[in-house]
PDB file of C-alpha atoms and ligand atoms in Angstrom:
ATOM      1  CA  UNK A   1     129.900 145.988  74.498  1.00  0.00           C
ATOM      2  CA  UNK A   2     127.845 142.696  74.921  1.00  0.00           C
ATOM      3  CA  UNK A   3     125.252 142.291  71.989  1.00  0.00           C
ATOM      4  CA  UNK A   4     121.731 142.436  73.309  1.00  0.00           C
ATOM      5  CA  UNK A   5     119.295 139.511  72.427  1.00  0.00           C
ATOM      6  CA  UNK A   6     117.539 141.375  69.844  1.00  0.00           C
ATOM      7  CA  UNK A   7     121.263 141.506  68.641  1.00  0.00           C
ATOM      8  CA  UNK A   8     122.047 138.141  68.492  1.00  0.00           C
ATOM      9  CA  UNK A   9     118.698 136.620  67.765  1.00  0.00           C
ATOM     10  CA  UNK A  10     119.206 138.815  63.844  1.00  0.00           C
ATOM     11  CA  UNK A  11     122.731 138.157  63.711  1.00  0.00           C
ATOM     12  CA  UNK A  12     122.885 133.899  64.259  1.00  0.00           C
ATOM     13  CA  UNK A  13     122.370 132.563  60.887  1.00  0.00           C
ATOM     14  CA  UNK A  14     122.900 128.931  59.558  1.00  0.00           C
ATOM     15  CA  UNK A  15     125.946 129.525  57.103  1.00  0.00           C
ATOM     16  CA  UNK A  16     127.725 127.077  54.615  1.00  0.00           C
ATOM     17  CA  UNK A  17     131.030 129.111  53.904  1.00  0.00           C
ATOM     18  CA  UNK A  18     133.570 128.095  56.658  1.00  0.00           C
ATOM     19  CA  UNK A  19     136.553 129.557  57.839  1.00  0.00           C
ATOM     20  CA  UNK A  20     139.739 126.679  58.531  1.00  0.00           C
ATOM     21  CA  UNK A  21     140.413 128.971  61.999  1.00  0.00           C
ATOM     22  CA  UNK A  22     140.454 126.567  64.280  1.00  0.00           C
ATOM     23  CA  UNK A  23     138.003 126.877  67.335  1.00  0.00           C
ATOM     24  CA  UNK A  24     139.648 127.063  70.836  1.00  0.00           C
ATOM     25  CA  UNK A  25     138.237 124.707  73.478  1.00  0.00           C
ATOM     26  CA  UNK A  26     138.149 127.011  75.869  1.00  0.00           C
ATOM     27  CA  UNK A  27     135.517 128.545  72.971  1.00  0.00           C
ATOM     28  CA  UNK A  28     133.693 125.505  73.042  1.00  0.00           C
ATOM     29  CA  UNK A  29     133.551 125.416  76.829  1.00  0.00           C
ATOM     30  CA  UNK A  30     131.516 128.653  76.709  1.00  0.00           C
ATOM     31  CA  UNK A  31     129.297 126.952  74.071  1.00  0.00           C
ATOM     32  CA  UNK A  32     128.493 123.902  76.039  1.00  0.00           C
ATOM     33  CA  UNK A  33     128.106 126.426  79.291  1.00  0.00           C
ATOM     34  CA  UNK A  34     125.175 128.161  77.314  1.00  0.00           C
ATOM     35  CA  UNK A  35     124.101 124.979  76.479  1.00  0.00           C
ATOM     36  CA  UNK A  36     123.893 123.486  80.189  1.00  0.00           C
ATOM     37  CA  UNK A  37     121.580 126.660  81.686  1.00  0.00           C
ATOM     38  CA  UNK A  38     118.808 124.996  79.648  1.00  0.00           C
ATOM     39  CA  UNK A  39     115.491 123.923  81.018  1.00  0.00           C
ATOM     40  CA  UNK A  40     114.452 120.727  81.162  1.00  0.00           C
ATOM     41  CA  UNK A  41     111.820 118.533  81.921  1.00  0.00           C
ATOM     42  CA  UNK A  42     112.544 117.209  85.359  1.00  0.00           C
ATOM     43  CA  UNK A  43     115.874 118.937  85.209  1.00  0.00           C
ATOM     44  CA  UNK A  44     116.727 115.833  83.704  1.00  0.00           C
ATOM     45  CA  UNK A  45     118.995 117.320  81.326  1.00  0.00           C
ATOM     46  CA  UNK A  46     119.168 114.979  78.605  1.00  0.00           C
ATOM     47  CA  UNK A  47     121.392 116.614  76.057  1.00  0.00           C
ATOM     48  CA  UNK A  48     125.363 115.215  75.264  1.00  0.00           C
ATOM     49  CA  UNK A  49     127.522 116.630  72.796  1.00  0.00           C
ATOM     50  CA  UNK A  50     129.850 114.656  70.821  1.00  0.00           C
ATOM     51  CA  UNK A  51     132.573 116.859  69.075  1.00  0.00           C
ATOM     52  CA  UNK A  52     134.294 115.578  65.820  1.00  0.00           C
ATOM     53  CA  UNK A  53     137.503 118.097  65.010  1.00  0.00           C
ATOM     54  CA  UNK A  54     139.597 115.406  64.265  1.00  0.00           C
ATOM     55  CA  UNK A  55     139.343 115.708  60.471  1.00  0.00           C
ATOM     56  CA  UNK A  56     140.561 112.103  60.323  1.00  0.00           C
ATOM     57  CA  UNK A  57     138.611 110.785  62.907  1.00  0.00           C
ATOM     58  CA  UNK A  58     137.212 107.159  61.960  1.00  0.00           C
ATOM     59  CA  UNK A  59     133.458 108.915  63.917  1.00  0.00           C
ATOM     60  CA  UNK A  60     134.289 111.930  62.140  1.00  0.00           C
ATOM     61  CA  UNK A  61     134.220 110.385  58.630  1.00  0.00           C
ATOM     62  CA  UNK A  62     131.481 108.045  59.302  1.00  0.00           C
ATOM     63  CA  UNK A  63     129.418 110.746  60.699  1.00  0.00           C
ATOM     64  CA  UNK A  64     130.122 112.889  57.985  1.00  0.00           C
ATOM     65  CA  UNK A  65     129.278 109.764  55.405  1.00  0.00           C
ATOM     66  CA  UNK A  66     125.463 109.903  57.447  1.00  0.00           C
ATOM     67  CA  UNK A  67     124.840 113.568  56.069  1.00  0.00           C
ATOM     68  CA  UNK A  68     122.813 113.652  52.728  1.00  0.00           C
ATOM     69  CA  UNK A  69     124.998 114.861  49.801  1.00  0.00           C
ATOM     70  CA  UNK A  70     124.235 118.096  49.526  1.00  0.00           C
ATOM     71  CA  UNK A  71     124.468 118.868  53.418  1.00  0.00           C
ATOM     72  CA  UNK A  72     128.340 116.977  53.562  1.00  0.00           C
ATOM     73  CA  UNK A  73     129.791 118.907  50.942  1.00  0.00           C
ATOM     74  CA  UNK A  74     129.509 122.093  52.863  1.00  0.00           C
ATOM     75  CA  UNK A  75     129.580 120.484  56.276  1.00  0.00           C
ATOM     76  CA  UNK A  76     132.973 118.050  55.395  1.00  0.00           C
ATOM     77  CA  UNK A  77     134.625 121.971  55.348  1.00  0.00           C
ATOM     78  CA  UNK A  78     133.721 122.695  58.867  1.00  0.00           C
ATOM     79  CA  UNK A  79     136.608 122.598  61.599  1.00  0.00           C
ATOM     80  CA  UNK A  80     133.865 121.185  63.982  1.00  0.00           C
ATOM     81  CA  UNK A  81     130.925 118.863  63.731  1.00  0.00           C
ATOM     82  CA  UNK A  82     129.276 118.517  66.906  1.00  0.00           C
ATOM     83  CA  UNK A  83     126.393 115.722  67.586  1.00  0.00           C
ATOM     84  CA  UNK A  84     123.546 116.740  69.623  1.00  0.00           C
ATOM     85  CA  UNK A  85     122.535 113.659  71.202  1.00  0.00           C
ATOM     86  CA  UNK A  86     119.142 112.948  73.604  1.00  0.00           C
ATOM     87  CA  UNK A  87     118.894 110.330  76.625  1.00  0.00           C
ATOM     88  CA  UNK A  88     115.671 108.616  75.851  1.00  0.00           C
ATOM     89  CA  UNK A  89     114.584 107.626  79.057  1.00  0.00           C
ATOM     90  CA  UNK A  90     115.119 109.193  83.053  1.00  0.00           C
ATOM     91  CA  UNK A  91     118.091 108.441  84.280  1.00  0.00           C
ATOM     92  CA  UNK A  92     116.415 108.356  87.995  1.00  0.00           C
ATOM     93  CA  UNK A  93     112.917 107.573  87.732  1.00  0.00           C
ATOM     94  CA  UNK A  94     113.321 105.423  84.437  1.00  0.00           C
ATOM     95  CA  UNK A  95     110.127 105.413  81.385  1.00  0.00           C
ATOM     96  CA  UNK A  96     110.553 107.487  78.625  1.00  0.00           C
ATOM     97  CA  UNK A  97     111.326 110.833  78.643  1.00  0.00           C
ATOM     98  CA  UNK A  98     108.872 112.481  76.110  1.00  0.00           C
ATOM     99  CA  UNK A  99     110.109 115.576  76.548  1.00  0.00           C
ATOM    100  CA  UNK A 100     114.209 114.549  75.528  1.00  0.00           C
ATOM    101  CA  UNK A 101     113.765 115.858  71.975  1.00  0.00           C
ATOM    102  CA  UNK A 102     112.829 119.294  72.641  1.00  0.00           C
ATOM    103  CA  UNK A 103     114.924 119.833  75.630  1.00  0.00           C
ATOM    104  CA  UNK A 104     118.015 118.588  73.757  1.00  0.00           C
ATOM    105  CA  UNK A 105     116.797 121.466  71.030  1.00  0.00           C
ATOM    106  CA  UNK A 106     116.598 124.209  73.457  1.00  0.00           C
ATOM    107  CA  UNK A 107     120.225 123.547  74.531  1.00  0.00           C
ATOM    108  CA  UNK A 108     121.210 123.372  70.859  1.00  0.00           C
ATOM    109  CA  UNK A 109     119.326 127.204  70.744  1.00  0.00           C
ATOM    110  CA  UNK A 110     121.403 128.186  73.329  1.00  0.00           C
ATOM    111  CA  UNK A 111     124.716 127.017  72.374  1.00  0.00           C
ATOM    112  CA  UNK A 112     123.902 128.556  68.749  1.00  0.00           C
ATOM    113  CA  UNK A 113     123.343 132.047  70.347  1.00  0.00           C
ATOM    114  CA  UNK A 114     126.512 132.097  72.830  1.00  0.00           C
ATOM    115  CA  UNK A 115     128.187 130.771  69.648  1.00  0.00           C
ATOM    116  CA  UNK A 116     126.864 134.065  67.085  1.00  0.00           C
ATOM    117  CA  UNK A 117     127.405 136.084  70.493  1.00  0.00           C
ATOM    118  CA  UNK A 118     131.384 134.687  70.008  1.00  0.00           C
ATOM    119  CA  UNK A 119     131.168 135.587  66.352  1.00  0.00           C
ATOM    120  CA  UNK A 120     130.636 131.546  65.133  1.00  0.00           C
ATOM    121  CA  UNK A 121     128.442 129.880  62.942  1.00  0.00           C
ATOM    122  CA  UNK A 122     126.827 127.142  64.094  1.00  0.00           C
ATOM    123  CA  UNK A 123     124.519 125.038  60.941  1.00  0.00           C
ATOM    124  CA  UNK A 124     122.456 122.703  62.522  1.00  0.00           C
ATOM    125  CA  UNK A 125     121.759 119.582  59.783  1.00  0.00           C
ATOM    126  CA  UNK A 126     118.550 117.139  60.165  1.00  0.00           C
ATOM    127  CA  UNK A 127     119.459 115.531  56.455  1.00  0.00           C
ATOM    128  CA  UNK A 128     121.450 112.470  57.632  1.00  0.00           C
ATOM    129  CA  UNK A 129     120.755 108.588  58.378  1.00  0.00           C
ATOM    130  CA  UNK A 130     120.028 108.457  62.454  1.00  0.00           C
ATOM    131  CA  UNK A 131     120.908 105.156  62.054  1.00  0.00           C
ATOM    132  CA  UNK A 132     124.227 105.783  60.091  1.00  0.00           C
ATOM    133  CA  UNK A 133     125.144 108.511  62.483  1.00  0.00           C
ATOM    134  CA  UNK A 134     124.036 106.314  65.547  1.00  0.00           C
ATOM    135  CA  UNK A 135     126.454 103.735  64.708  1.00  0.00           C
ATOM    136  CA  UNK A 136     129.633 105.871  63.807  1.00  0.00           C
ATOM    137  CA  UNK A 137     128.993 107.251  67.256  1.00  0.00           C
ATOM    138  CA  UNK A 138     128.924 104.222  69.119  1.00  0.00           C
ATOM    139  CA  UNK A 139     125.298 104.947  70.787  1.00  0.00           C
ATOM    140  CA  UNK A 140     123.663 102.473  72.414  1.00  0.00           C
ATOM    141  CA  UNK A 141     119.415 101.945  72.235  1.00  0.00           C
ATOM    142  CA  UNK A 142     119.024 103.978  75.091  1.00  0.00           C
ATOM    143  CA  UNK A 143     119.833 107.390  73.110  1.00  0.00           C
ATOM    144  CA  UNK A 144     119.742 108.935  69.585  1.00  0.00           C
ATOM    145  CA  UNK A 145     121.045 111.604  67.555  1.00  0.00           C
ATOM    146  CA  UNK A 146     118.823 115.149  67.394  1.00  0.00           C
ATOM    147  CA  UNK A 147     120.757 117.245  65.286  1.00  0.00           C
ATOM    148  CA  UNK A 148     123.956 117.506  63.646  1.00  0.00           C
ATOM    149  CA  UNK A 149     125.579 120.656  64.075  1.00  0.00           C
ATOM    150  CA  UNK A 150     128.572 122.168  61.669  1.00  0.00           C
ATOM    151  CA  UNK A 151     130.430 124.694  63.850  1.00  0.00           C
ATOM    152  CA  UNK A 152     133.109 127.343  62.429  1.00  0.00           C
ATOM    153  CA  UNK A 153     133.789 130.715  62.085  1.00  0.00           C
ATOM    154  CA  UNK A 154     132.139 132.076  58.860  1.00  0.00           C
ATOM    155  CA  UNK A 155     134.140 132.440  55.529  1.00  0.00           C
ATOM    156  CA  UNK A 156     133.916 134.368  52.370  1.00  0.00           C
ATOM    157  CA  UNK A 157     130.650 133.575  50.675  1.00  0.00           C
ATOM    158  CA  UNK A 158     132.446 134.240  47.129  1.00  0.00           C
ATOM    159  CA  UNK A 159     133.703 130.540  47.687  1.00  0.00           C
ATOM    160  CA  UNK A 160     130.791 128.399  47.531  1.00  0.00           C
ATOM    161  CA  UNK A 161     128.889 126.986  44.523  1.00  0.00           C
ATOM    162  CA  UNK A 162     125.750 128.508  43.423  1.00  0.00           C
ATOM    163  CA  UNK A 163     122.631 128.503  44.515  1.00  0.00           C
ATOM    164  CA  UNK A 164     124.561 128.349  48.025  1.00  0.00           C
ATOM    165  CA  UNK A 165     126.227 131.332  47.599  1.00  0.00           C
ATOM    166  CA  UNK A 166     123.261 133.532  46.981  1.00  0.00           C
ATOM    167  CA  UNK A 167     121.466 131.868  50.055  1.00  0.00           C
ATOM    168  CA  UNK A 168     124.237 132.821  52.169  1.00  0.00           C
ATOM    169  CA  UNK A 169     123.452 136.583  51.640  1.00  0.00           C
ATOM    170  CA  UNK A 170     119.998 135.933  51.003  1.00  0.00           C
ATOM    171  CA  UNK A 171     117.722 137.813  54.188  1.00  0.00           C
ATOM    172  CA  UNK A 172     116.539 135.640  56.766  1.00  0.00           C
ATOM    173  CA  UNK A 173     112.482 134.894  56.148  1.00  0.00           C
ATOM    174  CA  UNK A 174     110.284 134.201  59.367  1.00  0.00           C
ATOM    175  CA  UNK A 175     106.588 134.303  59.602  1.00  0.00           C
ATOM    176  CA  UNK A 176     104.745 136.751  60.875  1.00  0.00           C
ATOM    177  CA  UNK A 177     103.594 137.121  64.611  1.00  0.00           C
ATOM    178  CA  UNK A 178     100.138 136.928  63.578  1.00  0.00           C
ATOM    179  CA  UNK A 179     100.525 133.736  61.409  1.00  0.00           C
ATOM    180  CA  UNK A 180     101.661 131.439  64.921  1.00  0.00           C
ATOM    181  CA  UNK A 181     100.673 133.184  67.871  1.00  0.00           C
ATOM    182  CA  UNK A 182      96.366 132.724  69.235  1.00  0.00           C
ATOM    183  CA  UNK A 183      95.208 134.667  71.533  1.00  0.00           C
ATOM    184  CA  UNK A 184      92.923 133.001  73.406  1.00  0.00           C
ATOM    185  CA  UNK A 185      91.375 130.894  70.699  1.00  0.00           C
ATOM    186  CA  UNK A 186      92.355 128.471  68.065  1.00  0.00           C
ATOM    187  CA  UNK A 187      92.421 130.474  65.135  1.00  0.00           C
ATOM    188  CA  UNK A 188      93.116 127.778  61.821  1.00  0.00           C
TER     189      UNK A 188
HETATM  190  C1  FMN B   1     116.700 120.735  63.345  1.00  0.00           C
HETATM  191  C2  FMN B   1     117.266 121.457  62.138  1.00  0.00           C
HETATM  192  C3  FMN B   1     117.640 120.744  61.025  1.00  0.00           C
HETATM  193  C4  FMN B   1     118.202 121.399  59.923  1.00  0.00           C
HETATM  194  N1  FMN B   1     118.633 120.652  58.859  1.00  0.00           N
HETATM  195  C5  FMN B   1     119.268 121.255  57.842  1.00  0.00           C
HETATM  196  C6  FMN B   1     119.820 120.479  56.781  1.00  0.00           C
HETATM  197  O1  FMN B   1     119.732 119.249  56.755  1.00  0.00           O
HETATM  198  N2  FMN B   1     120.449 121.142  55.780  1.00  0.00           N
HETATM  199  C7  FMN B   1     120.566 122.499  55.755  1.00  0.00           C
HETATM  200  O2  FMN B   1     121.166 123.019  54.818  1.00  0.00           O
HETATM  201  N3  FMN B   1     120.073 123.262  56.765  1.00  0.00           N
HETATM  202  C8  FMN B   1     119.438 122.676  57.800  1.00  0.00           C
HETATM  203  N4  FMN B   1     118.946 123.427  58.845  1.00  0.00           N
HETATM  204  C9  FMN B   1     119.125 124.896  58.837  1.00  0.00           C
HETATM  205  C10 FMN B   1     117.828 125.604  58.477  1.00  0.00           C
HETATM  206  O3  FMN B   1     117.601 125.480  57.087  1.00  0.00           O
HETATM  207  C11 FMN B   1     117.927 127.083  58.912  1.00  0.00           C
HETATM  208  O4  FMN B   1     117.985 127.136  60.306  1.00  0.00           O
HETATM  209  C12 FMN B   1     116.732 127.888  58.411  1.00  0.00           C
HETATM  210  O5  FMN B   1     116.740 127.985  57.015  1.00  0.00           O
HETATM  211  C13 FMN B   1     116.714 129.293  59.007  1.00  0.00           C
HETATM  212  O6  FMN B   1     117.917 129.948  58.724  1.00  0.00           O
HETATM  213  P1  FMN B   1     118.774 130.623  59.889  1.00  0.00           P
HETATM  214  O7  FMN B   1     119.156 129.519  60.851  1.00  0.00           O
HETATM  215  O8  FMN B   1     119.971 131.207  59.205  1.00  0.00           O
HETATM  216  O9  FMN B   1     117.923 131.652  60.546  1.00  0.00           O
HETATM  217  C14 FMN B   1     118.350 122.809  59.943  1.00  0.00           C
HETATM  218  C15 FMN B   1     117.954 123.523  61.074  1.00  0.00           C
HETATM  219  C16 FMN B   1     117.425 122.867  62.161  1.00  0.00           C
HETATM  220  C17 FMN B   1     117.031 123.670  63.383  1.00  0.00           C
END
């Protein structure tokens, strides 16, 4: 049976401990397919995805080289890294497309749930050098790198260093309701 939402919203979780299994591209496909039924401002959709699962790949090692420290020693182990990457400006209309950012994010929400719906991880990483990454990728002015994403199926957490280990089986902390939401009025 199909998880529900409620399913998959608690069970997608940002893990460190990696599996080598490799992940199918027709599993990717269903990824990016989640990722496409985003909204968007304009419809512009202004997401691209750049995967690295060549673990030799010149943009794979370069990419990897962007990540702070403590983020590649984790991430290096992943069988994919996947860059999210925003158009800056309308492809039609032309000016800036204020709204790139969060619309590339809301396709990167979607591809992480269809991913924990196909039993993946899928780590998203904002510690790296946009300008480092930028340039490994070959991206021209026009469009920049929102998040990095290390994409695998999970693995034992027994294998990674401590603290990672115990916040790999740690329980997932979220505000309360009533700490973000105002009805009707401003309430901070
Ligand atoms: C845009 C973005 C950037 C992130 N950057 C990092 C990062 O650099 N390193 C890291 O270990 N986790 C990073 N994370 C993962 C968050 O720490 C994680 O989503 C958060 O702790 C909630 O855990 P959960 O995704 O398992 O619910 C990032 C997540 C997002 C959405």
């Amino acid at each position: 049976m199909m998880p529900s939402l409620d399913q998959l919203l608690l069970q997608r979780r940002s893990l460190r401990s990696f599996s080598d299994r490799p992940i199918e591209r027709g599993i990717l496909d269903r990824m990016f397919e989640a990722a496409r039924w985003a909204s968007s401002a304009f419809n512009e959709q202004p997401w691209n995805y750049v995967v690295l699962d060549d673990p030799a790949s010149d943009a794979r090692l370069r990419v990897l080289a962007s990540m702070e420290p403590h983020n590649r020693s984790w991430a290096e182990k992943a069988p994919v890294i996947l860059a999210s990457v925003a158009q800056l400006g309308f492809r039609g209309r032309g000016g800036v497309n204020r709204h790139a950012y969060h619309d590339v994010g809301q396709a990167n929400a979607h591809l992480a749930l269809r991913a924990a719906e196909l039993g993946l991880t899928v780590h998203m990483i904002g510690g790296f050098d946009h300008r480092t990454a930028a340039e490994a990728l070959g991206l021209s002015a026009a469009f920049d790198v929102v998040a990095l994403m290390a994409v695998a199926y999970p693995g034992p957490p027994e294998v990674l260093p401590e603290p990672l280990r115990v916040r790999e089986v740690a329980p997932r902390i979220r505000r309360e309701i009533g700490e973000f939401v105002h009805f009707g009025v401003w309430t901070k």
